[in-house]
mmCIF file of C-alpha atoms and ligand atoms in Angstrom:
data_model
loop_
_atom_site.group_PDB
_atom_site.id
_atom_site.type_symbol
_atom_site.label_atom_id
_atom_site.label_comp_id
_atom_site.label_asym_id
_atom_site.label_seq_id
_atom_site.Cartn_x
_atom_site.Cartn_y
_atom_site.Cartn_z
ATOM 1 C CA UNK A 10 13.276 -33.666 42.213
ATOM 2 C CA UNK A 11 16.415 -34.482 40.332
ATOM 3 C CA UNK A 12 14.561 -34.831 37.006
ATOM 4 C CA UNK A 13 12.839 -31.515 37.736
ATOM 5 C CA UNK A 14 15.833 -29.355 38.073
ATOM 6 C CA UNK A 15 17.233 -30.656 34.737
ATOM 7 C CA UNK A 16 13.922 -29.949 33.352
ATOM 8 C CA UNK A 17 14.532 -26.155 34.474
ATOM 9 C CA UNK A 18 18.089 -25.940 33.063
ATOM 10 C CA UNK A 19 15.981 -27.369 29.739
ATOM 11 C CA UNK A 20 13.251 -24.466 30.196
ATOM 12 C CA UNK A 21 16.018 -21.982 31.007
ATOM 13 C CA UNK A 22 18.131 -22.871 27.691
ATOM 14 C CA UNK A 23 15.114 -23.414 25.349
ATOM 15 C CA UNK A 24 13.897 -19.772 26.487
ATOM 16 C CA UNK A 25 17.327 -18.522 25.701
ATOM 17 C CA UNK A 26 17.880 -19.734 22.655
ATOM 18 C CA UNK A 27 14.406 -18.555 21.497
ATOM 19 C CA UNK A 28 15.538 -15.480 22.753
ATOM 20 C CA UNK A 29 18.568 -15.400 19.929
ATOM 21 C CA UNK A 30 16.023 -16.489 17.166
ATOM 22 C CA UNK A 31 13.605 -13.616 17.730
ATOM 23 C CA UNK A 32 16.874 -11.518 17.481
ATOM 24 C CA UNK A 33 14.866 -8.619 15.226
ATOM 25 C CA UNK A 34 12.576 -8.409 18.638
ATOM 26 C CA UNK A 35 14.025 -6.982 21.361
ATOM 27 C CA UNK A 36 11.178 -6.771 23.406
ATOM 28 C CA UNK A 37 11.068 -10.319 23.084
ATOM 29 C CA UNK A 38 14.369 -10.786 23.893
ATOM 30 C CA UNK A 39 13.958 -9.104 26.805
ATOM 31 C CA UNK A 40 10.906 -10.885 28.303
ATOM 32 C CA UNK A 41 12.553 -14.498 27.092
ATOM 33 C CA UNK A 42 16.056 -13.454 28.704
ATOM 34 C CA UNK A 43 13.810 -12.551 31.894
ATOM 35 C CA UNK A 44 11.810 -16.020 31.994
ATOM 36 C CA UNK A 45 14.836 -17.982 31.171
ATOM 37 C CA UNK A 46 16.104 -16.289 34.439
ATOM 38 C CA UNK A 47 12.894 -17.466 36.208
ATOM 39 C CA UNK A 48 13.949 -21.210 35.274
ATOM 40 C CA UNK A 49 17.148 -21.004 36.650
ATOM 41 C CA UNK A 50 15.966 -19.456 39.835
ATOM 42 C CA UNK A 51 13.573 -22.739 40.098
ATOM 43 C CA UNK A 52 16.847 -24.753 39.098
ATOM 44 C CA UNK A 53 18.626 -23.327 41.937
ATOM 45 C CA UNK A 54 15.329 -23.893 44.153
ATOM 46 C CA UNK A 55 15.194 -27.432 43.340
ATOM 47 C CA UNK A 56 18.777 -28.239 43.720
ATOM 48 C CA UNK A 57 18.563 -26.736 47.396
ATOM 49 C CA UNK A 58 14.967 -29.036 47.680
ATOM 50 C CA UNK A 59 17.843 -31.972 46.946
ATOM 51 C CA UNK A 60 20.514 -30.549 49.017
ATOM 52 C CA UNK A 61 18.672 -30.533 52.160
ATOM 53 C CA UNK A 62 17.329 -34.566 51.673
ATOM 54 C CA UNK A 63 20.897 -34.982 50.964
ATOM 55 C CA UNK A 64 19.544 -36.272 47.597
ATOM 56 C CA UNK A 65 21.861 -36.371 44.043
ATOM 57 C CA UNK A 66 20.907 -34.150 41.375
ATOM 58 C CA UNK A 67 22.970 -36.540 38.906
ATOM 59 C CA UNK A 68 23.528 -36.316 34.960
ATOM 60 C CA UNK A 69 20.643 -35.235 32.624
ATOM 61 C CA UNK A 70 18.542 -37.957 31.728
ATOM 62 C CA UNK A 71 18.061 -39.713 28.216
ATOM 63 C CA UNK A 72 14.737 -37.571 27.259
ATOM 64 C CA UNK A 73 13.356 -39.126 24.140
ATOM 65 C CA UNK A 74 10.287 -36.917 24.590
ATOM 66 C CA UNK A 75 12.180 -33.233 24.354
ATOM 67 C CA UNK A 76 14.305 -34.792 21.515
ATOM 68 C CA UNK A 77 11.240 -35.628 19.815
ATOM 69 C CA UNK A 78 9.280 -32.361 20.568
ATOM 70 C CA UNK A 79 12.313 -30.990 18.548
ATOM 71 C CA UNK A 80 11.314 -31.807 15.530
ATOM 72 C CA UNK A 81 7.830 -32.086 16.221
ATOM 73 C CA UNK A 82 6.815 -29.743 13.761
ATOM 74 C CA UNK A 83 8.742 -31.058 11.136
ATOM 75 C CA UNK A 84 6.301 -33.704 10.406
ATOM 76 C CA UNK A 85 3.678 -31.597 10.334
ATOM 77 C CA UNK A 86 2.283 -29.503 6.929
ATOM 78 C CA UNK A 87 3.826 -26.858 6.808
ATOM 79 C CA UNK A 88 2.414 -23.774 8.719
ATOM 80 C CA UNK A 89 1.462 -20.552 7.248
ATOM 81 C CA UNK A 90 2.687 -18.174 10.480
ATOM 82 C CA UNK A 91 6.157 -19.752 9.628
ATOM 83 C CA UNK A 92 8.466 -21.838 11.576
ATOM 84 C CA UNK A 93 9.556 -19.020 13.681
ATOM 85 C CA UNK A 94 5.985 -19.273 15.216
ATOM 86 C CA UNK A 95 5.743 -22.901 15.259
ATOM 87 C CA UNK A 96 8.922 -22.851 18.170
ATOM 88 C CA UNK A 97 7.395 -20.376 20.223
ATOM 89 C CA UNK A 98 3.948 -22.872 20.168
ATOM 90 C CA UNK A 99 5.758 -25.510 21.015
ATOM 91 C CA UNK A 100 7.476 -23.794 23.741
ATOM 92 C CA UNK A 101 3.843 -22.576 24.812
ATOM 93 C CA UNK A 102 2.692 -26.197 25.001
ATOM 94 C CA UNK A 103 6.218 -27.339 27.030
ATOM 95 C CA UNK A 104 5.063 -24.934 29.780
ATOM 96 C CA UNK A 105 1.490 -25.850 29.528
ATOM 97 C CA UNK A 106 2.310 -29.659 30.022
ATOM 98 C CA UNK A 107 4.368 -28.659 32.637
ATOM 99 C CA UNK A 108 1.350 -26.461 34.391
ATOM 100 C CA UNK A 109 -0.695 -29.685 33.860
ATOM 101 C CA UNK A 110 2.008 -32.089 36.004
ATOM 102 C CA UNK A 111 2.171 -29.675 38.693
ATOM 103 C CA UNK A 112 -1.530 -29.605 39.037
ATOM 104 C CA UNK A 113 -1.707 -33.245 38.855
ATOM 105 C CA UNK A 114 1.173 -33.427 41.410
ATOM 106 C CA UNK A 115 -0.757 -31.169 44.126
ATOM 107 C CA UNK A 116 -4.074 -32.889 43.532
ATOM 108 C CA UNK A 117 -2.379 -36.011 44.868
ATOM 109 C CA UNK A 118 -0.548 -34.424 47.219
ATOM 110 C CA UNK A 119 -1.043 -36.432 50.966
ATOM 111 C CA UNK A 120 -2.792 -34.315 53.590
ATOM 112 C CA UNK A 121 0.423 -32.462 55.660
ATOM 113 C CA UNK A 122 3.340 -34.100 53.734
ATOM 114 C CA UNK A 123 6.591 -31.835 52.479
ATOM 115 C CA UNK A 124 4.484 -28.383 53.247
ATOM 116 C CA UNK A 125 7.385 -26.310 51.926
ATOM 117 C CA UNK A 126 7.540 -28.319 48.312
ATOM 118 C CA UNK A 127 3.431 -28.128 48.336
ATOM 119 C CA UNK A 128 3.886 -24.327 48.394
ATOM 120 C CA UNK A 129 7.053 -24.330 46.195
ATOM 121 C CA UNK A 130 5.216 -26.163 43.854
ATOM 122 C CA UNK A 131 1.792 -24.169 44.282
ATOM 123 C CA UNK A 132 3.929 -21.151 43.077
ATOM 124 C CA UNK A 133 5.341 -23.492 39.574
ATOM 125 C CA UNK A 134 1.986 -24.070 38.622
ATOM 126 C CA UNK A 135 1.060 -20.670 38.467
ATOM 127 C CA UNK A 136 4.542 -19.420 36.945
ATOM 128 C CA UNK A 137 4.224 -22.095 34.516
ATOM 129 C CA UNK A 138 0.667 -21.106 33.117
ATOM 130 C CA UNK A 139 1.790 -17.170 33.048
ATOM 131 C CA UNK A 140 4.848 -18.843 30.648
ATOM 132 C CA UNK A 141 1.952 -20.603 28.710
ATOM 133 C CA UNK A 142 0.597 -17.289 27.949
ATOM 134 C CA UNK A 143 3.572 -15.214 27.631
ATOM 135 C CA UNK A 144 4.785 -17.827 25.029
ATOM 136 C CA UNK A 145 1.689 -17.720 23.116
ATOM 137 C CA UNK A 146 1.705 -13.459 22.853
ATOM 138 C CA UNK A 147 5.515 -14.112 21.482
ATOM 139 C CA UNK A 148 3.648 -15.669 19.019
ATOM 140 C CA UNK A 149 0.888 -13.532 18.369
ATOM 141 C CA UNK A 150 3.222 -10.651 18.156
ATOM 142 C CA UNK A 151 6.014 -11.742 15.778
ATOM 143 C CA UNK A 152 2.782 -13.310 13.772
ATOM 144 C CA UNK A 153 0.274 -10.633 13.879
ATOM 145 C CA UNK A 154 -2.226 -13.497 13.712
ATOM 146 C CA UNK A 155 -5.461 -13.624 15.484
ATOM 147 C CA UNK A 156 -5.635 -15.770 18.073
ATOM 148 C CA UNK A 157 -8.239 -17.934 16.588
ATOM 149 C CA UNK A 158 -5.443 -18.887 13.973
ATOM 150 C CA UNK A 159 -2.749 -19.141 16.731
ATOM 151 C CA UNK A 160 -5.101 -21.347 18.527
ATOM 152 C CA UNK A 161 -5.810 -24.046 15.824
ATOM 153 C CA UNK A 162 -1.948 -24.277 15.196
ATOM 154 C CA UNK A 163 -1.643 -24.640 18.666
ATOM 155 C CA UNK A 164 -4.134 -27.817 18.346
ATOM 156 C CA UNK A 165 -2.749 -28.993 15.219
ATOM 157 C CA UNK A 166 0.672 -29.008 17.684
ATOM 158 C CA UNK A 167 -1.003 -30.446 20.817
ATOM 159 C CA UNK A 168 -2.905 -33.507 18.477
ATOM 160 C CA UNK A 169 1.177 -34.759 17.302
ATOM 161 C CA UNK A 170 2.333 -33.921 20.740
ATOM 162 C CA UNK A 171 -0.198 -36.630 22.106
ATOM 163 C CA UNK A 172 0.942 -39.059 19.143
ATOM 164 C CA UNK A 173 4.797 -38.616 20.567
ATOM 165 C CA UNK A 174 3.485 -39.088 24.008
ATOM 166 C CA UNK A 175 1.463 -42.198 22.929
ATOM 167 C CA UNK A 176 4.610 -43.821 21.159
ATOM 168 C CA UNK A 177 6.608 -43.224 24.132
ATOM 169 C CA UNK A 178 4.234 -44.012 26.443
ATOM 170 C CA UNK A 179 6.297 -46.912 28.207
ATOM 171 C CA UNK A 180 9.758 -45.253 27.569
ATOM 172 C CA UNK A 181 8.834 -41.900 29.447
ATOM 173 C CA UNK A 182 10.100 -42.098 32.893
ATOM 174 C CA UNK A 183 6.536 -42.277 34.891
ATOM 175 C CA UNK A 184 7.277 -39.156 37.375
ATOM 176 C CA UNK A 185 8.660 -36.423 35.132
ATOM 177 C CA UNK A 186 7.797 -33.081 35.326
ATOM 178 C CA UNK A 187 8.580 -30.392 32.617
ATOM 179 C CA UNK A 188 8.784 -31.856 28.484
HETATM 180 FE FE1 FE2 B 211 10.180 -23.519 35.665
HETATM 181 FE FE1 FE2 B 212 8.365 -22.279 32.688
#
């Protein structure tokens, strides 16, 4: 729970400061500055999830992965959408990831255990995948690119996401949730 809710102040301040970089977009701007406020309404959610097991939420953890998925596409050959598009991928695939945890999460979820965080959590997956989306029309709209062309970026992002994840494999903390 604790790494969670600093893994929505991280989704909360990576929307927002995509928000400022798609400054000539207002529309953007507006439906970034909305979903960062969705993250902090799960950060809030979480921390009462810890308050009530009397749990700590603690200091941000060392996260070699979201420092990595920084300059992920820095390594890469350069894309022809521009970097501008390359951010909001990579913030597409942060909330996809994070769709894909909660769905692991709740298909191992014991029979009758923590109802309330089961249904807290049933409602993350799907926010998450609408964030997936939403992230990915940013990026169709500042591009003007057909999906098709958004899509193999997207892979050509996923394949040296899964190269990060493989180098990190045994630093990555084995129950986090978000990037
Ligand atoms: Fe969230
Ligand atoms: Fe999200």
């Amino acid at each position: 729970l604790a790494d969670h809710a600093h893994c929505e102040v991280k989704a909360a301040t990576t929307a927002l400061s995509l928000a400022l970089k798609n400054h000539d977009h207002l529309e953007i701007v507006e439906a970034l500055t909305a979903l960062a406020k969705e993250e902090l309404d799960h950060f809030a959610r979480v921390v009462s999830f810890l308050k009530r097991r009397q749990l700590p939420l603690g200091r941000p953890p060392m996260d070699p992965y979201a420092a990595r998925l920084r300059d992920l596409t820095k390594g890469l050959p350069p894309s022809p959408l521009g970097p501008a598009v390359d951010r909001l991928l990579v913030g597409a695939l942060i909330e996809a990831r994070s769709c894909e945890r909660f769905k692991l999460l709740l298909e191992a979820w014991p029979a009758g255990e923590d109802p309330d965080l089961q249904t807290f959590y049933r409602e993350l997956f799907e926010c998450e995948a609408r964030h997936y989306m939403q992230y990915r029309e940013f990026a169709e709209q500042i591009s003007g690119a057909s999906p098709e062309r958004l899509e193999a970026r997207l892979h050509v992002i996923a394949d040296a996401e899964a190269r990060v994840v493989a180098e990190l494999e045994d630093a990555l903390p084995t129950a986090t949730v978000h990037g």
